[in-house]
Amino acid sequence: MHRDLQLRFLRTMLRIRRVEERCIAFAETGEIRAHYHLYIGQEAAGTGASAALAPDDYVFTTHRNHGHVIAKGGDPGKVLAEIIGRSGGYLGGRGGTFHVAAPELGIPHTSAIVGGSLPIAAGVAFAVRRRKGQRATLAFFGDGTMEEGVFYETLNLAQLWRLPLVFFMENNSVSAAERAGRGSPTSEHAAKALSDVPRAFGVETATVDGTDVEAVFALVRRLLERVRSGEGPFFVESRTTRWPGNYGAFPKLVGGTTDIAWALDAASAPDGVRAWTMESDPVIAYAAKLLWHGAIDAAALRAIDAEVRGEVDRAARFALESPLPQAEALAGVG
Amino acid sequence: MHRDLQLRFLRTMLRIRRVEERCIAFAETGEIRAHYHLYIGQEAAGTGASAALAPDDYVFTTHRNHGHVIAKGGDPGKVLAEIIGRSGGYLGGRGGTFHVAAPELGIPHTSAIVGGSLPIAAGVAFAVRRRKGQRATLAFFGDGTMEEGVFYETLNLAQLWRLPLVFFMENNSVSAAERAGRGSPTSEHAAKALSDVPRAFGVETATVDGTDVEAVFALVRRLLERVRSGEGPFFVESRTTRWPGNYGAFPKLVGGTTDIAWALDAASAPDGVRAWTMESDPVIAYAAKLLWHGAIDAAALRAIDAEVRGEVDRAARFALESPLPQAEALAGVG
Amino acid sequence: MSVEVRAPAATRTLKFAEALAEAVDEICAEDPRVVLIGARFTGHTPSAHVMEPVTRKHASRIVWPPISELAYCGVAVGAALAGLRPIVEMSTATFSYEAVPQIVNEAAVIAAMSGGRVRAPVVFHMLYGIRGGGGPQHSGSPQAWWWNSPGLQVAMPSSPADVKGLLRWAALRSEGPTVFMDHQRLMELEGPVPTGRHEIPFGQADVKRSGGDVTIVATSIQVSRALEAANRLAREDGIEVEVVDPRTLEPLDRATIFASVRKTGRVVVTDESHENAGVASGLAAIIAEECFDALRAPIRRVAIPPTPVPYAESLERALIPDTERLVAAVRALR
Amino acid sequence: MSVEVRAPAATRTLKFAEALAEAVDEICAEDPRVVLIGARFTGHTPSAHVMEPVTRKHASRIVWPPISELAYCGVAVGAALAGLRPIVEMSTATFSYEAVPQIVNEAAVIAAMSGGRVRAPVVFHMLYGIRGGGGPQHSGSPQAWWWNSPGLQVAMPSSPADVKGLLRWAALRSEGPTVFMDHQRLMELEGPVPTGRHEIPFGQADVKRSGGDVTIVATSIQVSRALEAANRLAREDGIEVEVVDPRTLEPLDRATIFASVRKTGRVVVTDESHENAGVASGLAAIIAEECFDALRAPIRRVAIPPTPVPYAESLERALIPDTERLVAAVRALR
Ligand SMILES: Cc1ncc(C[n+]2csc(CCOP(=O)(O)OP(=O)(O)O)c2C)c(N)n1
Ligand SMILES: Cc1ncc(C[n+]2csc(CCOP(=O)(O)OP(=O)(O)O)c2C)c(N)n1
Ligand SMILES: [Mg+2]
Ligand SMILES: [Mg+2]
């Protein structure tokens, strides 16, 4: 893999991590008023998949959208401003953390209803196909979405109509040991392996370790070629392991902010996140890999991290300084 | 198979056929005011499955319910009275053709919404299981129901909770040649074989020729034993071939009423239904089989048919003479 | 049944169903972005067949979806986001219940969330009301829910000219999502329809009959019933009724309604949804708030009493807000 | 926030959430037929934890369903048909949109269809309203839809005593299905709760404050806001406001409302659903119809303006029907 791309992956994943950590700070200071969802632990999936997309391809996401928007090129300042409900946000603060979208980046609308985005994504793909366009659509969604009927309705319809759509399911509750497998670890779905289900609909499926950014990128790039040539929808199961801070409705920074030095020695991570950092952290793992392969050295890594932290500091400042939206923002959209 | 049971099967199937034919007459005279659905061609499925049930087992059905209610022991007079909206109907004329139910026979409520009955059936099974009861629940539904998300939600939930429920799917659009197979002949479902889908959820499935009453009976009896012993839900695909009169929203008596003599020579059936009678009519086929095996002779067959016709004549008269429900029937149920 | 409409220069007499079919034909012909998801606009009514030439002519513009209301409504939303102008034909309005999440919680909120940058110009067409023998599950009138859901436009045409003019406007000009509700029993209604590209922008009420004594604000089929009542009241009681048809509930032309109420001081509001928090209640509340000083009698509502709609004709009759009940309501005002 | 309720002999002061939890605890203890499908009655509110001892104690009475609202509501209906008394806890009310077909078109019609022979005593509990940062998809107030759907009872308690008394009655005594709506922001409200098995039969409004000048008919959280407004108006304007709380919309205690209106002649109706065809409109329409002669001023509605609820606090504030708006509405009546 080309080094530029590798560094881009690393930077994007770090950017997501730092933005998400900032959200926890914003929740602590009351800037985020209600519960919210973070992408920590899934950065490689969103980053790898989005890197394979063309700039004008469509992306759909969920309540857990921050990372997807940033991976698609979203400006961290506008993302954070949206998350805290400011007029400088992508939607002027009307959508908030559950709904970050960026129409100008091919993310026209984000639903926070489980399964809500899926048929809309299929509709966009349907429009593209009718016009014989080349734009692909990729829909991120969680394993829980496979408990909702709309998933099956959409899958069936997408397969019947051979829509140019990647169903990118993020199974974020897989243990580290099982991540390379395909079994279903949930107590809420009866399937032994979730990807058996789309296959029963005739949809081709692939399972990927969602903490491996290069693997995700390679898989999605290959599928997108086939999608663009009309081979119909595909289903991807991206398997990640839940970050300990993500249990419960209000994320907690259990081990403090990520210290990039953990890439040199993951065992130095604090108690609450040590095992997860060693086995399941896609950012630390990738930084470690690039170090190991000599793509970067420790100093370069620190420099990149410092750069990203600076960028996200500026983004947070932008968000905080962005004015509250005023009632006029509600006008004329009835 | 015991001859009494065989004659019971024949009688029940004939009873359904004659009631359904009467519906067409009722539609022609305006007694049925809107569109409606007939069970002609599927009599063996409902009859065989219901015969395997205990009297207090639960049955759920759909818009195409007339045959299921009769098979469960429904009185043809009360069924016909309900179909034409009379106070003597099972629901006093409040439900009508889409909703024939018979609480006293274990059919508490019939939904005419595609998939509407399924979770309710699961709920009944859930209650039975919680109370460690022995009553089984069998839910009839059409292949079209597998296009609705609620089917998947219910299937998943039933399998997770190991509910004592038989999903009895009637695929009524299979060609005669394919009836013994398992392929999916619909243009509305992407699965190559519909039963692949429940299997992906870990639910055991079986496919049966739904025009073969003894096969259906044997299969369901076996599954019910397993259901009662807590082995969880099962999925049956019963495959039948559409009766030519059932195309379009308003059934037509394309070949006139069934002449029981066709059992002696199916080729003597009139043009519109000849091929179907020869290859796919469960009633004629079963009469012919009983004749062939010597379980009955032609005279006995004619006598049974005459008896059933008399019974259904009386039922129709009962229905027609039953008074229109009066506004009091609406009171006190808010 | 026939309704007098003040006719512009050139008109022809068409049935409601014919005007509807003509609108669909023209819409498809004029805007290549239009796609039809389902196309049974005329349902199972006696005039159903008038759609046949239209669906043949524009077959390439129609997709026939599986029985997956939730997904295909979402597909329409997505297609609209990507630049198509989809019209979803849902058939019986109660089937739209399956799609409430996509209609109310996606289509309706998109423009507001993005400050109008993202728009979903989609039409959800449905056949509502007591059609005769529909029973409790196929006679639904959900118009009040849509009106209660901000972000949706709601059209309820009452005449052949209006259905054509409003549907053309919704499909070709509207920037937002529209729920378009036709009463099943309007299809046979005849009336003059302007030749040419007749369009009616939303938000323009129409005074269907002038009169100085009493105002009836009536939607959809209630306009025909109100006009019949008006004729009878003029003949039998010498009461001159003004019939005001809002044509769209959202946007609502308050000025025209208020002008009539201020003139007559006596109001009956009528709509074929259920009484409690129904459309008649919504209209009555606005009038009670804004025209209080002009009122000389209580605002009477004529709507469906709060009882699920039964099947038997004798019971249905007790619920329909018919001419008789309108006459009685007007008489009670004096 | 604290509300004065005329207290019977023995009471304790409890938070709304505590009274709710106590009710659930008692209900489970007293009736073995009760089963809970989901049990997060207190949502993500600050008092969420008060349910913990209850869910631990009654763990065997709780099933945690998959994210399948449509199916699990149907399961509850079926379980009720089979003799259980299920309470479904749906969390955020907008999730109930997925289950509209089962709530409105199954649960609600069963008793009417069978003339009351078959009953589905199920409680659908949900947390509605502008909770703060819920954004357009998690701030929904669908109460008007339920009220518009005959066959459903609708409860909207406003105080700790009422939530306990009404929930007990719904769960233990009701014969029909109930939608039970708690406002997310009520959970912290404190008030006296009678000791013992406090129950409030449906259909009994409560005068929460007496006054002779103006009536505010207020539901749920609007009662607190109305009481605050009343105190301010008494202090600042010398206006004595009577606050009438219907407690249940269906059945509705018209007599108590009418008596107050006839006494004061001036009415504000308020509910936190959207204005058009919302609950405030439904109540206003009834009053306009039945109490016209007593009215001395227009009936003012204070509800959510017809705009999807935005995320930013500054925008939310513009929509909440708060004390300020109630005070202004009352002042405008004079
Ligand atoms: C229809 C609906 N039901 C319930 C919820 C509440 N909810 C929000 S996120 C979530 C879990 C989703 O799980 P999954 O799809 O695996 O996504 P993850 O949070 O794991 O990324 C639930 C139940 C919702 N938003 N929409
Ligand atoms: C939710 C819903 N959508 C659409 C319909 C209209 N409808 C009635 S029967 C039917 C076809 C059902 O097909 P299937 O389940 O195979 O049953 P069959 O009629 O073949 O017995 C449809 C679409 C409905 N009743 N409910
Ligand atoms: Mg998940
Ligand atoms: Mg079928």
CSV table of N, CA, C and O in Angstrom, one decimal, chain A residues 97-176:
chain,number,residue,atom,x,y,z
A,97,THR,N,-26.1,16.0,17.2
A,97,THR,CA,-25.3,14.8,17.2
A,97,THR,C,-25.9,13.6,16.5
A,97,THR,O,-25.2,12.8,15.9
A,98,PHE,N,-27.2,13.4,16.7
A,98,PHE,CA,-27.8,12.2,16.0
A,98,PHE,C,-27.9,12.3,14.5
A,98,PHE,O,-28.2,11.3,13.9
A,99,HIS,N,-27.7,13.5,14.0
A,99,HIS,CA,-28.1,13.7,12.6
A,99,HIS,C,-27.0,14.4,11.7
A,99,HIS,O,-27.3,14.9,10.7
A,100,VAL,N,-25.8,14.3,12.2
A,100,VAL,CA,-24.8,15.1,11.4
A,100,VAL,C,-24.8,14.5,10.0
A,100,VAL,O,-24.7,13.3,9.7
A,101,ALA,N,-24.9,15.4,9.1
A,101,ALA,CA,-24.9,15.1,7.6
A,101,ALA,C,-24.2,16.2,6.9
A,101,ALA,O,-23.9,17.2,7.5
A,102,ALA,N,-23.8,16.0,5.7
A,102,ALA,CA,-23.1,17.0,4.9
A,102,ALA,C,-23.4,16.9,3.5
A,102,ALA,O,-22.8,16.1,2.7
A,103,PRO,N,-24.6,17.5,3.1
A,103,PRO,CA,-25.1,17.3,1.7
A,103,PRO,C,-24.0,17.6,0.7
A,103,PRO,O,-23.9,16.8,-0.3
A,104,GLU,N,-23.1,18.5,0.9
A,104,GLU,CA,-22.1,18.8,0.0
A,104,GLU,C,-21.0,17.7,-0.2
A,104,GLU,O,-20.2,17.7,-1.1
A,105,LEU,N,-21.0,16.8,0.8
A,105,LEU,CA,-20.1,15.7,0.7
A,105,LEU,C,-20.7,14.4,0.3
A,105,LEU,O,-20.2,13.3,0.5
A,106,GLY,N,-22.0,14.4,-0.1
A,106,GLY,CA,-22.7,13.2,-0.5
A,106,GLY,C,-23.4,12.5,0.6
A,106,GLY,O,-23.7,11.3,0.6
A,107,ILE,N,-23.6,13.3,1.7
A,107,ILE,CA,-24.3,12.7,2.9
A,107,ILE,C,-25.5,13.6,3.1
A,107,ILE,O,-25.5,14.5,3.9
A,108,PRO,N,-26.6,13.4,2.3
A,108,PRO,CA,-27.7,14.3,2.3
A,108,PRO,C,-28.5,14.4,3.5
A,108,PRO,O,-29.1,15.4,3.9
A,109,HIS,N,-28.6,13.3,4.2
A,109,HIS,CA,-29.6,13.2,5.3
A,109,HIS,C,-29.2,12.0,6.2
A,109,HIS,O,-28.9,10.9,5.7
A,110,THR,N,-29.1,12.2,7.5
A,110,THR,CA,-28.8,11.2,8.4
A,110,THR,C,-29.9,10.9,9.4
A,110,THR,O,-30.4,11.8,10.1
A,111,SER,N,-30.4,9.7,9.4
A,111,SER,CA,-31.5,9.3,10.3
A,111,SER,C,-30.9,8.7,11.5
A,111,SER,O,-29.9,7.9,11.5
A,112,ALA,N,-31.5,9.0,12.7
A,112,ALA,CA,-31.1,8.4,13.9
A,112,ALA,C,-32.0,7.3,14.4
A,112,ALA,O,-31.9,6.8,15.5
A,113,ILE,N,-33.0,7.0,13.5
A,113,ILE,CA,-33.9,5.9,13.8
A,113,ILE,C,-33.2,4.6,13.3
A,113,ILE,O,-32.6,4.6,12.2
A,114,VAL,N,-33.2,3.6,14.1
A,114,VAL,CA,-32.5,2.3,13.7
A,114,VAL,C,-33.1,1.8,12.4
A,114,VAL,O,-34.3,1.6,12.3
A,115,GLY,N,-32.3,1.8,11.4
A,115,GLY,CA,-32.8,1.3,10.0
A,115,GLY,C,-33.4,2.5,9.2
A,115,GLY,O,-33.7,2.3,8.0
A,116,GLY,N,-33.5,3.7,9.8
A,116,GLY,CA,-34.1,4.8,9.1
A,116,GLY,C,-33.5,5.2,7.8
A,116,GLY,O,-34.1,5.5,6.8
A,117,SER,N,-32.1,5.1,7.8
A,117,SER,CA,-31.4,5.6,6.6
A,117,SER,C,-31.4,4.5,5.4
A,117,SER,O,-31.2,4.9,4.3
A,118,LEU,N,-31.6,3.3,5.8
A,118,LEU,CA,-31.4,2.2,4.8
A,118,LEU,C,-32.2,2.3,3.5
A,118,LEU,O,-31.7,2.3,2.4
A,119,PRO,N,-33.6,2.5,3.7
A,119,PRO,CA,-34.3,2.6,2.4
A,119,PRO,C,-34.1,3.9,1.7
A,119,PRO,O,-34.2,3.9,0.4
A,120,ILE,N,-33.7,4.9,2.4
A,120,ILE,CA,-33.3,6.1,1.7
A,120,ILE,C,-32.1,6.0,0.9
A,120,ILE,O,-32.0,6.4,-0.2
A,121,ALA,N,-31.1,5.3,1.5
A,121,ALA,CA,-29.9,5.0,0.7
A,121,ALA,C,-30.2,4.1,-0.5
A,121,ALA,O,-29.7,4.4,-1.6
A,122,ALA,N,-31.2,3.2,-0.4
A,122,ALA,CA,-31.6,2.4,-1.5
A,122,ALA,C,-32.2,3.3,-2.5
A,122,ALA,O,-32.1,3.1,-3.8
A,123,GLY,N,-33.0,4.3,-2.1
A,123,GLY,CA,-33.7,5.2,-3.0
A,123,GLY,C,-32.7,6.0,-3.8
A,123,GLY,O,-32.9,6.3,-5.0
A,124,VAL,N,-31.6,6.5,-3.1
A,124,VAL,CA,-30.6,7.2,-3.8
A,124,VAL,C,-29.9,6.3,-4.9
A,124,VAL,O,-29.7,6.7,-6.1
A,125,ALA,N,-29.6,5.1,-4.5
A,125,ALA,CA,-29.0,4.1,-5.4
A,125,ALA,C,-30.0,3.9,-6.6
A,125,ALA,O,-29.6,3.7,-7.7
A,126,PHE,N,-31.3,3.8,-6.3
A,126,PHE,CA,-32.3,3.6,-7.3
A,126,PHE,C,-32.3,4.7,-8.3
A,126,PHE,O,-32.3,4.5,-9.5
A,127,ALA,N,-32.2,5.9,-7.8
A,127,ALA,CA,-32.1,7.1,-8.7
A,127,ALA,C,-30.9,7.1,-9.6
A,127,ALA,O,-31.0,7.3,-10.8
A,128,VAL,N,-29.8,6.7,-9.0
A,128,VAL,CA,-28.5,6.7,-9.8
A,128,VAL,C,-28.7,5.6,-10.9
A,128,VAL,O,-28.3,5.9,-12.0
A,129,ARG,N,-29.2,4.5,-10.5
A,129,ARG,CA,-29.3,3.4,-11.5
A,129,ARG,C,-30.2,3.8,-12.6
A,129,ARG,O,-30.0,3.5,-13.8
A,130,ARG,N,-31.4,4.4,-12.3
A,130,ARG,CA,-32.3,4.8,-13.3
A,130,ARG,C,-31.7,5.7,-14.3
A,130,ARG,O,-32.0,5.7,-15.5
A,131,ARG,N,-30.8,6.6,-13.8
A,131,ARG,CA,-30.2,7.6,-14.7
A,131,ARG,C,-28.9,7.1,-15.3
A,131,ARG,O,-28.1,7.8,-15.8
A,132,LYS,N,-28.6,5.8,-15.0
A,132,LYS,CA,-27.4,5.2,-15.5
A,132,LYS,C,-26.2,5.9,-15.1
A,132,LYS,O,-25.2,6.1,-15.8
A,133,GLY,N,-26.2,6.4,-13.8
A,133,GLY,CA,-25.1,7.1,-13.3
A,133,GLY,C,-24.0,6.2,-12.8
A,133,GLY,O,-24.3,4.9,-12.7
A,134,GLN,N,-22.9,6.7,-12.4
A,134,GLN,CA,-21.8,5.9,-11.9
A,134,GLN,C,-21.6,6.0,-10.4
A,134,GLN,O,-20.8,5.3,-9.8
A,135,ARG,N,-22.4,6.9,-9.7
A,135,ARG,CA,-22.2,7.1,-8.3
A,135,ARG,C,-22.6,5.9,-7.5
A,135,ARG,O,-23.7,5.4,-7.7
A,136,ALA,N,-21.8,5.5,-6.6
A,136,ALA,CA,-22.2,4.4,-5.7
A,136,ALA,C,-22.7,4.9,-4.4
A,136,ALA,O,-22.5,6.1,-4.1
A,137,THR,N,-23.5,4.1,-3.7
A,137,THR,CA,-24.0,4.5,-2.4
A,137,THR,C,-23.5,3.5,-1.4
A,137,THR,O,-23.6,2.2,-1.6
A,138,LEU,N,-23.0,3.9,-0.3
A,138,LEU,CA,-22.6,3.0,0.8
A,138,LEU,C,-23.4,3.4,2.1
A,138,LEU,O,-23.4,4.6,2.5
A,139,ALA,N,-24.0,2.5,2.6
A,139,ALA,CA,-24.8,2.7,3.8
A,139,ALA,C,-24.2,2.0,5.0
A,139,ALA,O,-24.1,0.8,5.1
A,140,PHE,N,-23.7,2.8,6.0
A,140,PHE,CA,-23.3,2.3,7.2
A,140,PHE,C,-24.5,2.0,8.1
A,140,PHE,O,-25.4,2.8,8.2
A,141,PHE,N,-24.4,0.9,8.8
A,141,PHE,CA,-25.5,0.7,9.8
A,141,PHE,C,-25.0,-0.4,10.8
A,141,PHE,O,-24.0,-1.1,10.6
A,142,GLY,N,-25.7,-0.4,12.0
A,142,GLY,CA,-25.2,-1.3,13.0
A,142,GLY,C,-25.8,-2.7,13.0
A,142,GLY,O,-26.9,-2.9,12.3
A,143,ASP,N,-25.3,-3.6,13.7
A,143,ASP,CA,-25.8,-5.0,13.8
A,143,ASP,C,-27.2,-4.9,14.3
A,143,ASP,O,-28.1,-5.8,13.9
A,144,GLY,N,-27.5,-4.0,15.2
A,144,GLY,CA,-28.9,-3.9,15.7
A,144,GLY,C,-30.0,-3.7,14.7
A,144,GLY,O,-31.1,-4.0,14.8
A,145,THR,N,-29.5,-3.1,13.6
A,145,THR,CA,-30.5,-2.8,12.5
A,145,THR,C,-31.1,-4.1,11.9
A,145,THR,O,-32.1,-4.1,11.3
A,146,MET,N,-30.3,-5.2,12.1
A,146,MET,CA,-30.8,-6.4,11.5
A,146,MET,C,-32.0,-7.0,12.4
A,146,MET,O,-32.5,-8.0,12.1
A,147,GLU,N,-32.3,-6.3,13.5
A,147,GLU,CA,-33.5,-6.7,14.2
A,147,GLU,C,-34.7,-5.9,13.7
A,147,GLU,O,-35.9,-6.3,14.1
A,148,GLU,N,-34.5,-4.9,12.9
A,148,GLU,CA,-35.7,-4.2,12.4
A,148,GLU,C,-36.1,-4.7,11.0
A,148,GLU,O,-35.3,-5.0,10.1
A,149,GLY,N,-37.4,-4.8,10.8
A,149,GLY,CA,-37.9,-5.3,9.5
A,149,GLY,C,-37.5,-4.6,8.3
A,149,GLY,O,-37.3,-5.1,7.2
A,150,VAL,N,-37.3,-3.3,8.5
A,150,VAL,CA,-37.0,-2.5,7.3
A,150,VAL,C,-35.6,-2.9,6.7
A,150,VAL,O,-35.5,-2.7,5.5
A,151,PHE,N,-34.8,-3.5,7.4
A,151,PHE,CA,-33.5,-4.0,6.8
A,151,PHE,C,-33.8,-5.1,5.8
A,151,PHE,O,-33.3,-5.0,4.7
A,152,TYR,N,-34.7,-6.0,6.1
A,152,TYR,CA,-35.1,-7.1,5.2
A,152,TYR,C,-35.8,-6.6,4.0
A,152,TYR,O,-35.6,-7.0,2.9
A,153,GLU,N,-36.7,-5.6,4.2
A,153,GLU,CA,-37.5,-5.1,3.1
A,153,GLU,C,-36.5,-4.4,2.1
A,153,GLU,O,-36.6,-4.5,0.9
A,154,THR,N,-35.6,-3.7,2.7
A,154,THR,CA,-34.6,-2.9,1.8
A,154,THR,C,-33.7,-3.9,1.1
A,154,THR,O,-33.4,-3.7,-0.1
A,155,LEU,N,-33.2,-4.9,1.9
A,155,LEU,CA,-32.3,-5.8,1.2
A,155,LEU,C,-33.0,-6.5,0.1
A,155,LEU,O,-32.4,-6.7,-1.0
A,156,ASN,N,-34.2,-7.0,0.3
A,156,ASN,CA,-34.9,-7.7,-0.8
A,156,ASN,C,-35.1,-6.8,-2.0
A,156,ASN,O,-34.8,-7.2,-3.1
A,157,LEU,N,-35.6,-5.6,-1.7
A,157,LEU,CA,-35.8,-4.6,-2.8
A,157,LEU,C,-34.5,-4.3,-3.6
A,157,LEU,O,-34.4,-4.2,-4.8
A,158,ALA,N,-33.4,-4.1,-2.8
A,158,ALA,CA,-32.2,-3.8,-3.4
A,158,ALA,C,-31.7,-4.9,-4.3
A,158,ALA,O,-31.1,-4.7,-5.4
A,159,GLN,N,-31.9,-6.1,-3.9
A,159,GLN,CA,-31.4,-7.3,-4.6
A,159,GLN,C,-32.3,-7.5,-5.9
A,159,GLN,O,-31.9,-7.7,-7.0
A,160,LEU,N,-33.6,-7.3,-5.7
A,160,LEU,CA,-34.5,-7.5,-6.8
A,160,LEU,C,-34.2,-6.5,-7.9
A,160,LEU,O,-34.3,-6.8,-9.1
A,161,TRP,N,-33.9,-5.3,-7.5
A,161,TRP,CA,-33.7,-4.2,-8.4
A,161,TRP,C,-32.2,-4.0,-8.7
A,161,TRP,O,-31.8,-3.0,-9.4
A,162,ARG,N,-31.4,-4.8,-8.2
A,162,ARG,CA,-29.9,-4.8,-8.5
A,162,ARG,C,-29.4,-3.3,-8.3
A,162,ARG,O,-28.7,-2.8,-9.2
A,163,LEU,N,-29.6,-2.8,-7.1
A,163,LEU,CA,-29.2,-1.5,-6.8
A,163,LEU,C,-27.7,-1.3,-6.5
A,163,LEU,O,-27.1,-2.2,-5.9
A,164,PRO,N,-27.1,-0.3,-7.0
A,164,PRO,CA,-25.6,-0.1,-6.7
A,164,PRO,C,-25.4,0.4,-5.3
A,164,PRO,O,-25.1,1.6,-5.1
A,165,LEU,N,-25.5,-0.5,-4.4
A,165,LEU,CA,-25.5,-0.1,-3.0
A,165,LEU,C,-24.7,-1.1,-2.2
A,165,LEU,O,-24.8,-2.3,-2.3
A,166,VAL,N,-23.8,-0.6,-1.3
A,166,VAL,CA,-23.1,-1.5,-0.4
A,166,VAL,C,-23.8,-1.3,1.0
A,166,VAL,O,-23.8,-0.2,1.6
A,167,PHE,N,-24.3,-2.4,1.5
A,167,PHE,CA,-24.8,-2.5,2.9
A,167,PHE,C,-23.6,-2.7,3.7
A,167,PHE,O,-23.0,-3.8,3.7
A,168,PHE,N,-23.2,-1.7,4.5
A,168,PHE,CA,-21.9,-1.9,5.3
A,168,PHE,C,-22.4,-2.0,6.7
A,168,PHE,O,-22.6,-1.0,7.4
A,169,MET,N,-22.5,-3.2,7.2
A,169,MET,CA,-23.0,-3.4,8.6
A,169,MET,C,-21.8,-3.5,9.5
A,169,MET,O,-20.9,-4.2,9.3
A,170,GLU,N,-21.9,-2.6,10.5
A,170,GLU,CA,-20.8,-2.6,11.5
A,170,GLU,C,-21.3,-3.3,12.8
A,170,GLU,O,-22.1,-2.8,13.6
A,171,ASN,N,-20.7,-4.5,12.9
A,171,ASN,CA,-21.0,-5.3,14.1
A,171,ASN,C,-20.0,-4.9,15.1
A,171,ASN,O,-18.8,-5.4,15.1
A,172,ASN,N,-20.4,-4.1,16.1
A,172,ASN,CA,-19.4,-3.5,17.0
A,172,ASN,C,-19.5,-4.2,18.4
A,172,ASN,O,-19.1,-3.6,19.4
A,173,SER,N,-19.9,-5.4,18.4
A,173,SER,CA,-20.0,-6.1,19.7
A,173,SER,C,-19.3,-7.5,19.7
A,173,SER,O,-19.7,-8.4,20.4
A,174,VAL,N,-18.3,-7.6,18.8
A,174,VAL,CA,-17.6,-8.8,18.7
A,174,VAL,C,-16.4,-8.8,19.6
A,174,VAL,O,-15.7,-7.8,19.7
A,175,SER,N,-16.1,-9.9,20.2
A,175,SER,CA,-15.0,-10.0,21.1
A,175,SER,C,-13.7,-10.0,20.2
A,175,SER,O,-13.8,-10.3,19.0
A,176,ALA,N,-12.6,-9.6,20.8
A,176,ALA,CA,-11.4,-9.6,20.0
A,176,ALA,C,-11.0,-10.9,19.4
A,176,ALA,O,-10.6,-11.0,18.2
